[in-house]
Amino acid sequence: ELKVEQNPLFLSMQEGKNYTIYCNYSTTSDRLYWYRQDPGKSLESLFVLLSNGAVKQEGRLMASLDTKARLSTLHITAAVHDLSATYFCAAPMEYGNKLVFGAGTILRVKS
Amino acid sequence: DTGVSQNPRHKITKRGQNVTFRCDPISEHNRLYWYRQTLGQGPEFLTYFQNEAQLEKSRLLSDRFSAERPKGSFSTLEIQRTEQGDSAMYLCASSSTSGGDYNEQFFGPGTRLTVL
């Protein structure tokens, strides 16, 4: 059974600091997805990582995928308040691409 | 096309009542997924369709839940005899099995169900 674990589950950061969110998954997968969710809102797609070694960057966020280690990271550079949200990683089950989500990381950026 | 839409956005019902939610996917997407998200958790898979065929249902989906996707377009999710434990956000997502970012799922705004 595919399981996805994120850590930390809660992250309080000062503006301008850097930090990394980790996402581990339990079975082989060549794809990994990152989503952002604001309170009371739906999920916004951030990154689709399609292969081992994939790295994608958008603004202050950079995501990477190591399929051999079954690990993805979401790195935040010089955090700003607007990045405050809950971040989810998700891995697809082998058949049907059904997503299994981590519990989410609540990010709070303090000024 | 403005993305995945869901109606209603909010639903408050009394225990024992039936409710139905609707999802309209992105028009060219052949796959449609339903997920449920409870407070403080990540979404959990419920069921999915490829075109009009329902290909899989999670064991989370009790026999009080039924979903349809007639003609492979919009989908409905019905919950019969609602229970307080059904209170959650119900999310719909759609994807295409062709194209570059294979099967990236795009989520709708969700329907928040509260069972009193």
mmCIF file with all atom_site columns, C-alpha atoms in Angstrom:
data_model
loop_
_atom_site.group_PDB
_atom_site.id
_atom_site.type_symbol
_atom_site.label_atom_id
_atom_site.label_alt_id
_atom_site.label_comp_id
_atom_site.label_asym_id
_atom_site.label_entity_id
_atom_site.label_seq_id
_atom_site.pdbx_PDB_ins_code
_atom_site.Cartn_x
_atom_site.Cartn_y
_atom_site.Cartn_z
_atom_site.occupancy
_atom_site.B_iso_or_equiv
_atom_site.pdbx_formal_charge
_atom_site.auth_seq_id
_atom_site.auth_comp_id
_atom_site.auth_asym_id
_atom_site.auth_atom_id
_atom_site.pdbx_PDB_model_num
ATOM 1   C CA . GLU A 1 1   ? 0.000   0.000  0.000   1.00 0.00 ? 1   GLU A CA 1
ATOM 2   C CA . LEU A 1 2   ? 1.347   3.391  -1.005  1.00 0.00 ? 2   LEU A CA 1
ATOM 3   C CA . LYS A 1 3   ? 1.944   5.751  1.899   1.00 0.00 ? 3   LYS A CA 1
ATOM 4   C CA . VAL A 1 4   ? 3.140   9.336  1.706   1.00 0.00 ? 4   VAL A CA 1
ATOM 5   C CA . GLU A 1 5   ? 4.705   11.126 4.642   1.00 0.00 ? 5   GLU A CA 1
ATOM 6   C CA . GLN A 1 6   ? 5.549   14.776 4.897   1.00 0.00 ? 6   GLN A CA 1
ATOM 7   C CA . ASN A 1 7   ? 7.627   16.575 7.428   1.00 0.00 ? 7   ASN A CA 1
ATOM 8   C CA . PRO A 1 8   ? 7.453   18.852 9.115   1.00 0.00 ? 8   PRO A CA 1
ATOM 9   C CA . LEU A 1 9   ? 3.700   19.060 9.548   1.00 0.00 ? 9   LEU A CA 1
ATOM 10  C CA . PHE A 1 10  ? 3.908   22.613 10.795  1.00 0.00 ? 10  PHE A CA 1
ATOM 11  C CA . LEU A 1 11  ? 6.526   25.173 9.927   1.00 0.00 ? 11  LEU A CA 1
ATOM 12  C CA . SER A 1 12  ? 6.788   28.678 11.289  1.00 0.00 ? 12  SER A CA 1
ATOM 13  C CA . MET A 1 13  ? 9.337   30.765 9.426   1.00 0.00 ? 13  MET A CA 1
ATOM 14  C CA . GLN A 1 14  ? 10.632  34.253 9.571   1.00 0.00 ? 14  GLN A CA 1
ATOM 15  C CA . GLU A 1 15  ? 10.468  36.255 6.396   1.00 0.00 ? 15  GLU A CA 1
ATOM 16  C CA . GLY A 1 16  ? 13.685  36.041 4.429   1.00 0.00 ? 16  GLY A CA 1
ATOM 17  C CA . LYS A 1 17  ? 14.686  32.612 5.749   1.00 0.00 ? 17  LYS A CA 1
ATOM 18  C CA . ASN A 1 18  ? 15.129  29.399 3.800   1.00 0.00 ? 18  ASN A CA 1
ATOM 19  C CA . TYR A 1 19  ? 13.608  26.027 4.601   1.00 0.00 ? 19  TYR A CA 1
ATOM 20  C CA . THR A 1 20  ? 12.846  22.629 3.097   1.00 0.00 ? 20  THR A CA 1
ATOM 21  C CA . ILE A 1 21  ? 9.760   20.428 3.286   1.00 0.00 ? 21  ILE A CA 1
ATOM 22  C CA . TYR A 1 22  ? 10.357  16.716 2.840   1.00 0.00 ? 22  TYR A CA 1
ATOM 23  C CA . CYS A 1 23  ? 8.073   14.167 1.237   1.00 0.00 ? 23  CYS A CA 1
ATOM 24  C CA . ASN A 1 24  ? 8.773   10.436 1.484   1.00 0.00 ? 24  ASN A CA 1
ATOM 25  C CA . TYR A 1 25  ? 6.708   7.772  -0.251  1.00 0.00 ? 25  TYR A CA 1
ATOM 26  C CA . SER A 1 26  ? 6.710   4.068  0.340   1.00 0.00 ? 26  SER A CA 1
ATOM 27  C CA . THR A 1 27  ? 6.544   2.400  -3.074  1.00 0.00 ? 27  THR A CA 1
ATOM 28  C CA . THR A 1 28  ? 8.119   2.947  -6.437  1.00 0.00 ? 28  THR A CA 1
ATOM 29  C CA . SER A 1 29  ? 6.769   5.913  -8.348  1.00 0.00 ? 29  SER A CA 1
ATOM 30  C CA . ASP A 1 30  ? 8.267   7.933  -11.167 1.00 0.00 ? 30  ASP A CA 1
ATOM 31  C CA . ARG A 1 31  ? 6.034   10.937 -10.565 1.00 0.00 ? 31  ARG A CA 1
ATOM 32  C CA . LEU A 1 32  ? 5.336   13.277 -7.703  1.00 0.00 ? 32  LEU A CA 1
ATOM 33  C CA . TYR A 1 33  ? 3.003   16.237 -7.412  1.00 0.00 ? 33  TYR A CA 1
ATOM 34  C CA . TRP A 1 34  ? 3.056   19.294 -5.159  1.00 0.00 ? 34  TRP A CA 1
ATOM 35  C CA . TYR A 1 35  ? -0.053  21.303 -4.393  1.00 0.00 ? 35  TYR A CA 1
ATOM 36  C CA . ARG A 1 36  ? -0.780  24.431 -2.401  1.00 0.00 ? 36  ARG A CA 1
ATOM 37  C CA . GLN A 1 37  ? -3.986  24.971 -0.464  1.00 0.00 ? 37  GLN A CA 1
ATOM 38  C CA . ASP A 1 38  ? -5.127  28.232 1.111   1.00 0.00 ? 38  ASP A CA 1
ATOM 39  C CA . PRO A 1 39  ? -7.619  28.067 4.015   1.00 0.00 ? 39  PRO A CA 1
ATOM 40  C CA . GLY A 1 40  ? -11.056 27.069 2.811   1.00 0.00 ? 40  GLY A CA 1
ATOM 41  C CA . LYS A 1 41  ? -9.883  26.820 -0.773  1.00 0.00 ? 41  LYS A CA 1
ATOM 42  C CA . SER A 1 42  ? -9.147  24.016 -3.187  1.00 0.00 ? 42  SER A CA 1
ATOM 43  C CA . LEU A 1 43  ? -5.802  22.679 -4.317  1.00 0.00 ? 43  LEU A CA 1
ATOM 44  C CA . GLU A 1 44  ? -3.587  24.630 -6.664  1.00 0.00 ? 44  GLU A CA 1
ATOM 45  C CA . SER A 1 45  ? -1.065  22.659 -8.666  1.00 0.00 ? 45  SER A CA 1
ATOM 46  C CA . LEU A 1 46  ? 2.489   23.851 -8.053  1.00 0.00 ? 46  LEU A CA 1
ATOM 47  C CA . PHE A 1 47  ? 4.800   21.271 -9.589  1.00 0.00 ? 47  PHE A CA 1
ATOM 48  C CA . VAL A 1 48  ? 4.633   18.034 -11.514 1.00 0.00 ? 48  VAL A CA 1
ATOM 49  C CA . LEU A 1 49  ? 7.869   16.060 -11.220 1.00 0.00 ? 49  LEU A CA 1
ATOM 50  C CA . LEU A 1 50  ? 7.990   13.403 -13.900 1.00 0.00 ? 50  LEU A CA 1
ATOM 51  C CA . SER A 1 51  ? 11.321  11.659 -13.564 1.00 0.00 ? 51  SER A CA 1
ATOM 52  C CA . ASN A 1 52  ? 14.258  10.907 -11.331 1.00 0.00 ? 52  ASN A CA 1
ATOM 53  C CA . GLY A 1 53  ? 16.393  13.980 -10.819 1.00 0.00 ? 53  GLY A CA 1
ATOM 54  C CA . ALA A 1 54  ? 13.647  16.338 -11.947 1.00 0.00 ? 54  ALA A CA 1
ATOM 55  C CA . VAL A 1 55  ? 13.978  19.850 -10.576 1.00 0.00 ? 55  VAL A CA 1
ATOM 56  C CA . LYS A 1 56  ? 11.463  22.603 -11.114 1.00 0.00 ? 56  LYS A CA 1
ATOM 57  C CA . GLN A 1 57  ? 11.464  26.166 -9.850  1.00 0.00 ? 57  GLN A CA 1
ATOM 58  C CA . GLU A 1 58  ? 8.795   28.819 -9.663  1.00 0.00 ? 58  GLU A CA 1
ATOM 59  C CA . GLY A 1 59  ? 9.630   32.025 -7.876  1.00 0.00 ? 59  GLY A CA 1
ATOM 60  C CA . ARG A 1 60  ? 10.825  31.253 -4.364  1.00 0.00 ? 60  ARG A CA 1
ATOM 61  C CA . LEU A 1 61  ? 9.837   27.584 -4.539  1.00 0.00 ? 61  LEU A CA 1
ATOM 62  C CA . MET A 1 62  ? 11.945  24.783 -5.939  1.00 0.00 ? 62  MET A CA 1
ATOM 63  C CA . ALA A 1 63  ? 10.939  21.126 -6.015  1.00 0.00 ? 63  ALA A CA 1
ATOM 64  C CA . SER A 1 64  ? 13.054  18.078 -6.711  1.00 0.00 ? 64  SER A CA 1
ATOM 65  C CA . LEU A 1 65  ? 12.527  14.345 -7.020  1.00 0.00 ? 65  LEU A CA 1
ATOM 66  C CA . ASP A 1 66  ? 14.815  11.425 -6.180  1.00 0.00 ? 66  ASP A CA 1
ATOM 67  C CA . THR A 1 67  ? 12.954  8.278  -7.164  1.00 0.00 ? 67  THR A CA 1
ATOM 68  C CA . LYS A 1 68  ? 15.662  5.974  -5.880  1.00 0.00 ? 68  LYS A CA 1
ATOM 69  C CA . ALA A 1 69  ? 15.417  7.448  -2.397  1.00 0.00 ? 69  ALA A CA 1
ATOM 70  C CA . ARG A 1 70  ? 11.633  7.842  -2.808  1.00 0.00 ? 70  ARG A CA 1
ATOM 71  C CA . LEU A 1 71  ? 12.046  11.418 -1.681  1.00 0.00 ? 71  LEU A CA 1
ATOM 72  C CA . SER A 1 72  ? 10.880  14.770 -2.917  1.00 0.00 ? 72  SER A CA 1
ATOM 73  C CA . THR A 1 73  ? 11.755  18.129 -1.446  1.00 0.00 ? 73  THR A CA 1
ATOM 74  C CA . LEU A 1 74  ? 10.139  21.533 -1.653  1.00 0.00 ? 74  LEU A CA 1
ATOM 75  C CA . HIS A 1 75  ? 12.658  24.250 -0.912  1.00 0.00 ? 75  HIS A CA 1
ATOM 76  C CA . ILE A 1 76  ? 11.590  27.727 0.065   1.00 0.00 ? 76  ILE A CA 1
ATOM 77  C CA . THR A 1 77  ? 14.028  30.550 -0.527  1.00 0.00 ? 77  THR A CA 1
ATOM 78  C CA . ALA A 1 78  ? 13.764  33.904 1.269   1.00 0.00 ? 78  ALA A CA 1
ATOM 79  C CA . ALA A 1 79  ? 10.239  33.277 2.470   1.00 0.00 ? 79  ALA A CA 1
ATOM 80  C CA . VAL A 1 80  ? 7.604   35.987 2.184   1.00 0.00 ? 80  VAL A CA 1
ATOM 81  C CA . HIS A 1 81  ? 4.238   36.222 3.921   1.00 0.00 ? 81  HIS A CA 1
ATOM 82  C CA . ASP A 1 82  ? 2.332   35.365 0.724   1.00 0.00 ? 82  ASP A CA 1
ATOM 83  C CA . LEU A 1 83  ? 3.757   31.853 0.852   1.00 0.00 ? 83  LEU A CA 1
ATOM 84  C CA . SER A 1 84  ? 1.754   31.085 4.003   1.00 0.00 ? 84  SER A CA 1
ATOM 85  C CA . ALA A 1 85  ? -0.483  28.136 3.098   1.00 0.00 ? 85  ALA A CA 1
ATOM 86  C CA . THR A 1 86  ? -0.674  24.350 3.424   1.00 0.00 ? 86  THR A CA 1
ATOM 87  C CA . TYR A 1 87  ? 1.519   22.403 1.046   1.00 0.00 ? 87  TYR A CA 1
ATOM 88  C CA . PHE A 1 88  ? 0.739   18.834 0.014   1.00 0.00 ? 88  PHE A CA 1
ATOM 89  C CA . CYS A 1 89  ? 2.775   16.318 -1.867  1.00 0.00 ? 89  CYS A CA 1
ATOM 90  C CA . ALA A 1 90  ? 1.048   13.451 -3.617  1.00 0.00 ? 90  ALA A CA 1
ATOM 91  C CA . ALA A 1 91  ? 2.215   10.290 -5.319  1.00 0.00 ? 91  ALA A CA 1
ATOM 92  C CA . PRO A 1 92  ? 0.139   8.345  -7.848  1.00 0.00 ? 92  PRO A CA 1
ATOM 93  C CA . MET A 1 93  ? -0.907  4.755  -7.333  1.00 0.00 ? 93  MET A CA 1
ATOM 94  C CA . GLU A 1 94  ? 0.279   2.532  -10.143 1.00 0.00 ? 94  GLU A CA 1
ATOM 95  C CA . TYR A 1 95  ? -3.072  1.983  -11.795 1.00 0.00 ? 95  TYR A CA 1
ATOM 96  C CA . GLY A 1 96  ? -5.394  4.831  -12.608 1.00 0.00 ? 96  GLY A CA 1
ATOM 97  C CA . ASN A 1 97  ? -3.102  7.541  -11.281 1.00 0.00 ? 97  ASN A CA 1
ATOM 98  C CA . LYS A 1 98  ? -5.135  7.877  -8.119  1.00 0.00 ? 98  LYS A CA 1
ATOM 99  C CA . LEU A 1 99  ? -3.280  10.260 -5.860  1.00 0.00 ? 99  LEU A CA 1
ATOM 100 C CA . VAL A 1 100 ? -2.198  9.464  -2.316  1.00 0.00 ? 100 VAL A CA 1
ATOM 101 C CA . PHE A 1 101 ? -1.560  12.651 -0.406  1.00 0.00 ? 101 PHE A CA 1
ATOM 102 C CA . GLY A 1 102 ? 0.652   13.431 2.516   1.00 0.00 ? 102 GLY A CA 1
ATOM 103 C CA . ALA A 1 103 ? -0.903  15.009 5.586   1.00 0.00 ? 103 ALA A CA 1
ATOM 104 C CA . GLY A 1 104 ? 0.248   18.440 4.491   1.00 0.00 ? 104 GLY A CA 1
ATOM 105 C CA . THR A 1 105 ? 2.684   20.982 5.850   1.00 0.00 ? 105 THR A CA 1
ATOM 106 C CA . ILE A 1 106 ? 1.178   24.131 7.310   1.00 0.00 ? 106 ILE A CA 1
ATOM 107 C CA . LEU A 1 107 ? 3.552   26.975 6.539   1.00 0.00 ? 107 LEU A CA 1
ATOM 108 C CA . ARG A 1 108 ? 3.319   30.266 8.410   1.00 0.00 ? 108 ARG A CA 1
ATOM 109 C CA . VAL A 1 109 ? 5.683   33.050 7.424   1.00 0.00 ? 109 VAL A CA 1
ATOM 110 C CA . LYS A 1 110 ? 6.039   35.698 10.055  1.00 0.00 ? 110 LYS A CA 1
ATOM 111 C CA . SER A 1 111 ? 7.160   39.227 9.307   1.00 0.00 ? 111 SER A CA 1
ATOM 112 C CA . ASP B 2 1   ? -12.682 26.840 -20.334 1.00 0.00 ? 1   ASP B CA 1
ATOM 113 C CA . THR B 2 2   ? -12.328 28.130 -16.793 1.00 0.00 ? 2   THR B CA 1
ATOM 114 C CA . GLY B 2 3   ? -11.357 24.874 -15.121 1.00 0.00 ? 3   GLY B CA 1
ATOM 115 C CA . VAL B 2 4   ? -13.155 22.364 -12.956 1.00 0.00 ? 4   VAL B CA 1
ATOM 116 C CA . SER B 2 5   ? -16.376 23.598 -11.390 1.00 0.00 ? 5   SER B CA 1
ATOM 117 C CA . GLN B 2 6   ? -18.393 22.138 -8.541  1.00 0.00 ? 6   GLN B CA 1
ATOM 118 C CA . ASN B 2 7   ? -21.863 22.830 -7.227  1.00 0.00 ? 7   ASN B CA 1
ATOM 119 C CA . PRO B 2 8   ? -23.000 23.586 -4.677  1.00 0.00 ? 8   PRO B CA 1
ATOM 120 C CA . ARG B 2 9   ? -20.035 25.130 -2.915  1.00 0.00 ? 9   ARG B CA 1
ATOM 121 C CA . HIS B 2 10  ? -21.583 24.634 0.481   1.00 0.00 ? 10  HIS B CA 1
ATOM 122 C CA . LYS B 2 11  ? -24.264 22.256 1.696   1.00 0.00 ? 11  LYS B CA 1
ATOM 123 C CA . ILE B 2 12  ? -25.734 22.002 5.164   1.00 0.00 ? 12  ILE B CA 1
ATOM 124 C CA . THR B 2 13  ? -28.053 19.097 5.771   1.00 0.00 ? 13  THR B CA 1
ATOM 125 C CA . LYS B 2 14  ? -29.596 17.170 8.597   1.00 0.00 ? 14  LYS B CA 1
ATOM 126 C CA . ARG B 2 15  ? -28.514 13.682 9.444   1.00 0.00 ? 15  ARG B CA 1
ATOM 127 C CA . GLY B 2 16  ? -30.424 11.116 7.431   1.00 0.00 ? 16  GLY B CA 1
ATOM 128 C CA . GLN B 2 17  ? -31.029 13.331 4.420   1.00 0.00 ? 17  GLN B CA 1
ATOM 129 C CA . ASN B 2 18  ? -29.719 12.621 0.950   1.00 0.00 ? 18  ASN B CA 1
ATOM 130 C CA . VAL B 2 19  ? -27.409 15.048 -0.839  1.00 0.00 ? 19  VAL B CA 1
ATOM 131 C CA . THR B 2 20  ? -26.066 15.244 -4.375  1.00 0.00 ? 20  THR B CA 1
ATOM 132 C CA . PHE B 2 21  ? -23.039 17.122 -5.623  1.00 0.00 ? 21  PHE B CA 1
ATOM 133 C CA . ARG B 2 22  ? -22.107 17.930 -9.182  1.00 0.00 ? 22  ARG B CA 1
ATOM 134 C CA . CYS B 2 23  ? -18.730 18.275 -10.850 1.00 0.00 ? 23  CYS B CA 1
ATOM 135 C CA . ASP B 2 24  ? -18.054 19.675 -14.318 1.00 0.00 ? 24  ASP B CA 1
ATOM 136 C CA . PRO B 2 25  ? -14.545 18.771 -15.447 1.00 0.00 ? 25  PRO B CA 1
ATOM 137 C CA . ILE B 2 26  ? -12.308 20.551 -17.917 1.00 0.00 ? 26  ILE B CA 1
ATOM 138 C CA . SER B 2 27  ? -14.002 19.787 -21.207 1.00 0.00 ? 27  SER B CA 1
ATOM 139 C CA . GLU B 2 28  ? -11.310 17.736 -22.928 1.00 0.00 ? 28  GLU B CA 1
ATOM 140 C CA . HIS B 2 29  ? -10.416 15.690 -19.852 1.00 0.00 ? 29  HIS B CA 1
ATOM 141 C CA . ASN B 2 30  ? -11.423 12.058 -19.962 1.00 0.00 ? 30  ASN B CA 1
ATOM 142 C CA . ARG B 2 31  ? -10.663 11.191 -16.336 1.00 0.00 ? 31  ARG B CA 1
ATOM 143 C CA . LEU B 2 32  ? -12.598 12.452 -13.361 1.00 0.00 ? 32  LEU B CA 1
ATOM 144 C CA . TYR B 2 33  ? -11.768 11.808 -9.716  1.00 0.00 ? 33  TYR B CA 1
ATOM 145 C CA . TRP B 2 34  ? -13.569 12.350 -6.431  1.00 0.00 ? 34  TRP B CA 1
ATOM 146 C CA . TYR B 2 35  ? -11.670 12.913 -3.205  1.00 0.00 ? 35  TYR B CA 1
ATOM 147 C CA . ARG B 2 36  ? -12.757 13.690 0.326   1.00 0.00 ? 36  ARG B CA 1
ATOM 148 C CA . GLN B 2 37  ? -10.832 15.953 2.659   1.00 0.00 ? 37  GLN B CA 1
ATOM 149 C CA . THR B 2 38  ? -11.474 16.294 6.360   1.00 0.00 ? 38  THR B CA 1
ATOM 150 C CA . LEU B 2 39  ? -10.108 19.092 8.465   1.00 0.00 ? 39  LEU B CA 1
ATOM 151 C CA . GLY B 2 40  ? -6.349  18.957 8.882   1.00 0.00 ? 40  GLY B CA 1
ATOM 152 C CA . GLN B 2 41  ? -5.881  16.038 6.527   1.00 0.00 ? 41  GLN B CA 1
ATOM 153 C CA . GLY B 2 42  ? -4.860  15.525 2.954   1.00 0.00 ? 42  GLY B CA 1
ATOM 154 C CA . PRO B 2 43  ? -7.474  14.538 0.401   1.00 0.00 ? 43  PRO B CA 1
ATOM 155 C CA . GLU B 2 44  ? -8.386  10.835 0.227   1.00 0.00 ? 44  GLU B CA 1
ATOM 156 C CA . PHE B 2 45  ? -9.350  9.095  -2.992  1.00 0.00 ? 45  PHE B CA 1
ATOM 157 C CA . LEU B 2 46  ? -12.963 7.991  -3.300  1.00 0.00 ? 46  LEU B CA 1
ATOM 158 C CA . THR B 2 47  ? -13.587 6.961  -6.906  1.00 0.00 ? 47  THR B CA 1
ATOM 159 C CA . TYR B 2 48  ? -12.681 7.740  -10.482 1.00 0.00 ? 48  TYR B CA 1
ATOM 160 C CA . PHE B 2 49  ? -14.065 7.543  -13.990 1.00 0.00 ? 49  PHE B CA 1
ATOM 161 C CA . GLN B 2 50  ? -12.498 7.216  -17.362 1.00 0.00 ? 50  GLN B CA 1
ATOM 162 C CA . ASN B 2 51  ? -15.039 8.606  -19.754 1.00 0.00 ? 51  ASN B CA 1
ATOM 163 C CA . GLU B 2 52  ? -18.349 7.220  -18.506 1.00 0.00 ? 52  GLU B CA 1
ATOM 164 C CA . ALA B 2 53  ? -16.922 4.103  -16.892 1.00 0.00 ? 53  ALA B CA 1
ATOM 165 C CA . GLN B 2 54  ? -16.402 4.036  -13.142 1.00 0.00 ? 54  GLN B CA 1
ATOM 166 C CA . LEU B 2 55  ? -13.139 2.139  -12.886 1.00 0.00 ? 55  LEU B CA 1
ATOM 167 C CA . GLU B 2 56  ? -12.496 2.013  -9.171  1.00 0.00 ? 56  GLU B CA 1
ATOM 168 C CA . LYS B 2 57  ? -14.082 2.762  -5.833  1.00 0.00 ? 57  LYS B CA 1
ATOM 169 C CA . SER B 2 58  ? -12.173 3.124  -2.594  1.00 0.00 ? 58  SER B CA 1
ATOM 170 C CA . ARG B 2 59  ? -13.135 1.020  0.375   1.00 0.00 ? 59  ARG B CA 1
ATOM 171 C CA . LEU B 2 60  ? -13.838 4.394  1.998   1.00 0.00 ? 60  LEU B CA 1
ATOM 172 C CA . LEU B 2 61  ? -16.875 4.620  -0.253  1.00 0.00 ? 61  LEU B CA 1
ATOM 173 C CA . SER B 2 62  ? -19.648 2.894  1.644   1.00 0.00 ? 62  SER B CA 1
ATOM 174 C CA . ASP B 2 63  ? -22.796 1.697  -0.074  1.00 0.00 ? 63  ASP B CA 1
ATOM 175 C CA . ARG B 2 64  ? -24.450 4.972  0.913   1.00 0.00 ? 64  ARG B CA 1
ATOM 176 C CA . PHE B 2 65  ? -22.274 6.694  -1.656  1.00 0.00 ? 65  PHE B CA 1
ATOM 177 C CA . SER B 2 66  ? -22.874 6.476  -5.380  1.00 0.00 ? 66  SER B CA 1
ATOM 178 C CA . ALA B 2 67  ? -21.284 8.306  -8.260  1.00 0.00 ? 67  ALA B CA 1
ATOM 179 C CA . GLU B 2 68  ? -22.160 8.577  -11.909 1.00 0.00 ? 68  GLU B CA 1
ATOM 180 C CA . ARG B 2 69  ? -20.729 10.164 -14.991 1.00 0.00 ? 69  ARG B CA 1
ATOM 181 C CA . PRO B 2 70  ? -23.339 9.858  -17.713 1.00 0.00 ? 70  PRO B CA 1
ATOM 182 C CA . LYS B 2 71  ? -22.044 10.474 -21.230 1.00 0.00 ? 71  LYS B CA 1
ATOM 183 C CA . GLY B 2 72  ? -18.543 10.980 -19.864 1.00 0.00 ? 72  GLY B CA 1
ATOM 184 C CA . SER B 2 73  ? -19.048 14.650 -19.119 1.00 0.00 ? 73  SER B CA 1
ATOM 185 C CA . PHE B 2 74  ? -20.192 15.944 -15.713 1.00 0.00 ? 74  PHE B CA 1
ATOM 186 C CA . SER B 2 75  ? -20.321 13.702 -12.673 1.00 0.00 ? 75  SER B CA 1
ATOM 187 C CA . THR B 2 76  ? -22.572 13.493 -9.646  1.00 0.00 ? 76  THR B CA 1
ATOM 188 C CA . LEU B 2 77  ? -21.789 12.155 -6.203  1.00 0.00 ? 77  LEU B CA 1
ATOM 189 C CA . GLU B 2 78  ? -24.766 11.212 -4.063  1.00 0.00 ? 78  GLU B CA 1
ATOM 190 C CA . ILE B 2 79  ? -24.699 10.431 -0.381  1.00 0.00 ? 79  ILE B CA 1
ATOM 191 C CA . GLN B 2 80  ? -27.759 8.733  1.032   1.00 0.00 ? 80  GLN B CA 1
ATOM 192 C CA . ARG B 2 81  ? -28.790 8.805  4.677   1.00 0.00 ? 81  ARG B CA 1
ATOM 193 C CA . THR B 2 82  ? -26.032 11.234 5.592   1.00 0.00 ? 82  THR B CA 1
ATOM 194 C CA . GLU B 2 83  ? -24.164 10.832 8.859   1.00 0.00 ? 83  GLU B CA 1
ATOM 195 C CA . GLN B 2 84  ? -22.209 13.396 10.829  1.00 0.00 ? 84  GLN B CA 1
ATOM 196 C CA . GLY B 2 85  ? -19.018 11.592 9.843   1.00 0.00 ? 85  GLY B CA 1
ATOM 197 C CA . ASP B 2 86  ? -19.730 12.507 6.220   1.00 0.00 ? 86  ASP B CA 1
ATOM 198 C CA . SER B 2 87  ? -18.987 16.157 6.989   1.00 0.00 ? 87  SER B CA 1
ATOM 199 C CA . ALA B 2 88  ? -16.006 17.054 4.846   1.00 0.00 ? 88  ALA B CA 1
ATOM 200 C CA . MET B 2 89  ? -14.869 18.882 1.744   1.00 0.00 ? 89  MET B CA 1
ATOM 201 C CA . TYR B 2 90  ? -15.608 16.860 -1.383  1.00 0.00 ? 90  TYR B CA 1
ATOM 202 C CA . LEU B 2 91  ? -13.151 17.618 -4.141  1.00 0.00 ? 91  LEU B CA 1
ATOM 203 C CA . CYS B 2 92  ? -13.417 16.786 -7.785  1.00 0.00 ? 92  CYS B CA 1
ATOM 204 C CA . ALA B 2 93  ? -10.433 16.660 -10.117 1.00 0.00 ? 93  ALA B CA 1
ATOM 205 C CA . SER B 2 94  ? -10.037 15.974 -13.804 1.00 0.00 ? 94  SER B CA 1
ATOM 206 C CA . SER B 2 95  ? -7.157  14.962 -16.002 1.00 0.00 ? 95  SER B CA 1
ATOM 207 C CA . SER B 2 96  ? -6.282  13.848 -19.486 1.00 0.00 ? 96  SER B CA 1
ATOM 208 C CA . THR B 2 97  ? -4.536  10.608 -20.339 1.00 0.00 ? 97  THR B CA 1
ATOM 209 C CA . SER B 2 98  ? -2.819  12.296 -23.248 1.00 0.00 ? 98  SER B CA 1
ATOM 210 C CA . GLY B 2 99  ? -0.519  15.253 -23.356 1.00 0.00 ? 99  GLY B CA 1
ATOM 211 C CA . GLY B 2 100 ? 2.776   16.287 -21.851 1.00 0.00 ? 100 GLY B CA 1
ATOM 212 C CA . ASP B 2 101 ? 2.148   16.328 -18.109 1.00 0.00 ? 101 ASP B CA 1
ATOM 213 C CA . TYR B 2 102 ? 0.571   12.939 -18.104 1.00 0.00 ? 102 TYR B CA 1
ATOM 214 C CA . ASN B 2 103 ? -2.432  12.755 -15.883 1.00 0.00 ? 103 ASN B CA 1
ATOM 215 C CA . GLU B 2 104 ? -1.853  15.974 -13.944 1.00 0.00 ? 104 GLU B CA 1
ATOM 216 C CA . GLN B 2 105 ? -5.019  16.440 -11.969 1.00 0.00 ? 105 GLN B CA 1
ATOM 217 C CA . PHE B 2 106 ? -6.711  19.810 -11.769 1.00 0.00 ? 106 PHE B CA 1
ATOM 218 C CA . PHE B 2 107 ? -8.968  20.332 -8.811  1.00 0.00 ? 107 PHE B CA 1
ATOM 219 C CA . GLY B 2 108 ? -12.273 22.116 -8.510  1.00 0.00 ? 108 GLY B CA 1
ATOM 220 C CA . PRO B 2 109 ? -13.190 24.484 -5.670  1.00 0.00 ? 109 PRO B CA 1
ATOM 221 C CA . GLY B 2 110 ? -14.827 21.713 -3.662  1.00 0.00 ? 110 GLY B CA 1
ATOM 222 C CA . THR B 2 111 ? -18.195 21.250 -1.979  1.00 0.00 ? 111 THR B CA 1
ATOM 223 C CA . ARG B 2 112 ? -18.144 21.639 1.767   1.00 0.00 ? 112 ARG B CA 1
ATOM 224 C CA . LEU B 2 113 ? -20.710 19.378 3.397   1.00 0.00 ? 113 LEU B CA 1
ATOM 225 C CA . THR B 2 114 ? -21.872 19.901 6.957   1.00 0.00 ? 114 THR B CA 1
ATOM 226 C CA . VAL B 2 115 ? -24.171 17.281 8.457   1.00 0.00 ? 115 VAL B CA 1
ATOM 227 C CA . LEU B 2 116 ? -26.000 18.448 11.559  1.00 0.00 ? 116 LEU B CA 1
#
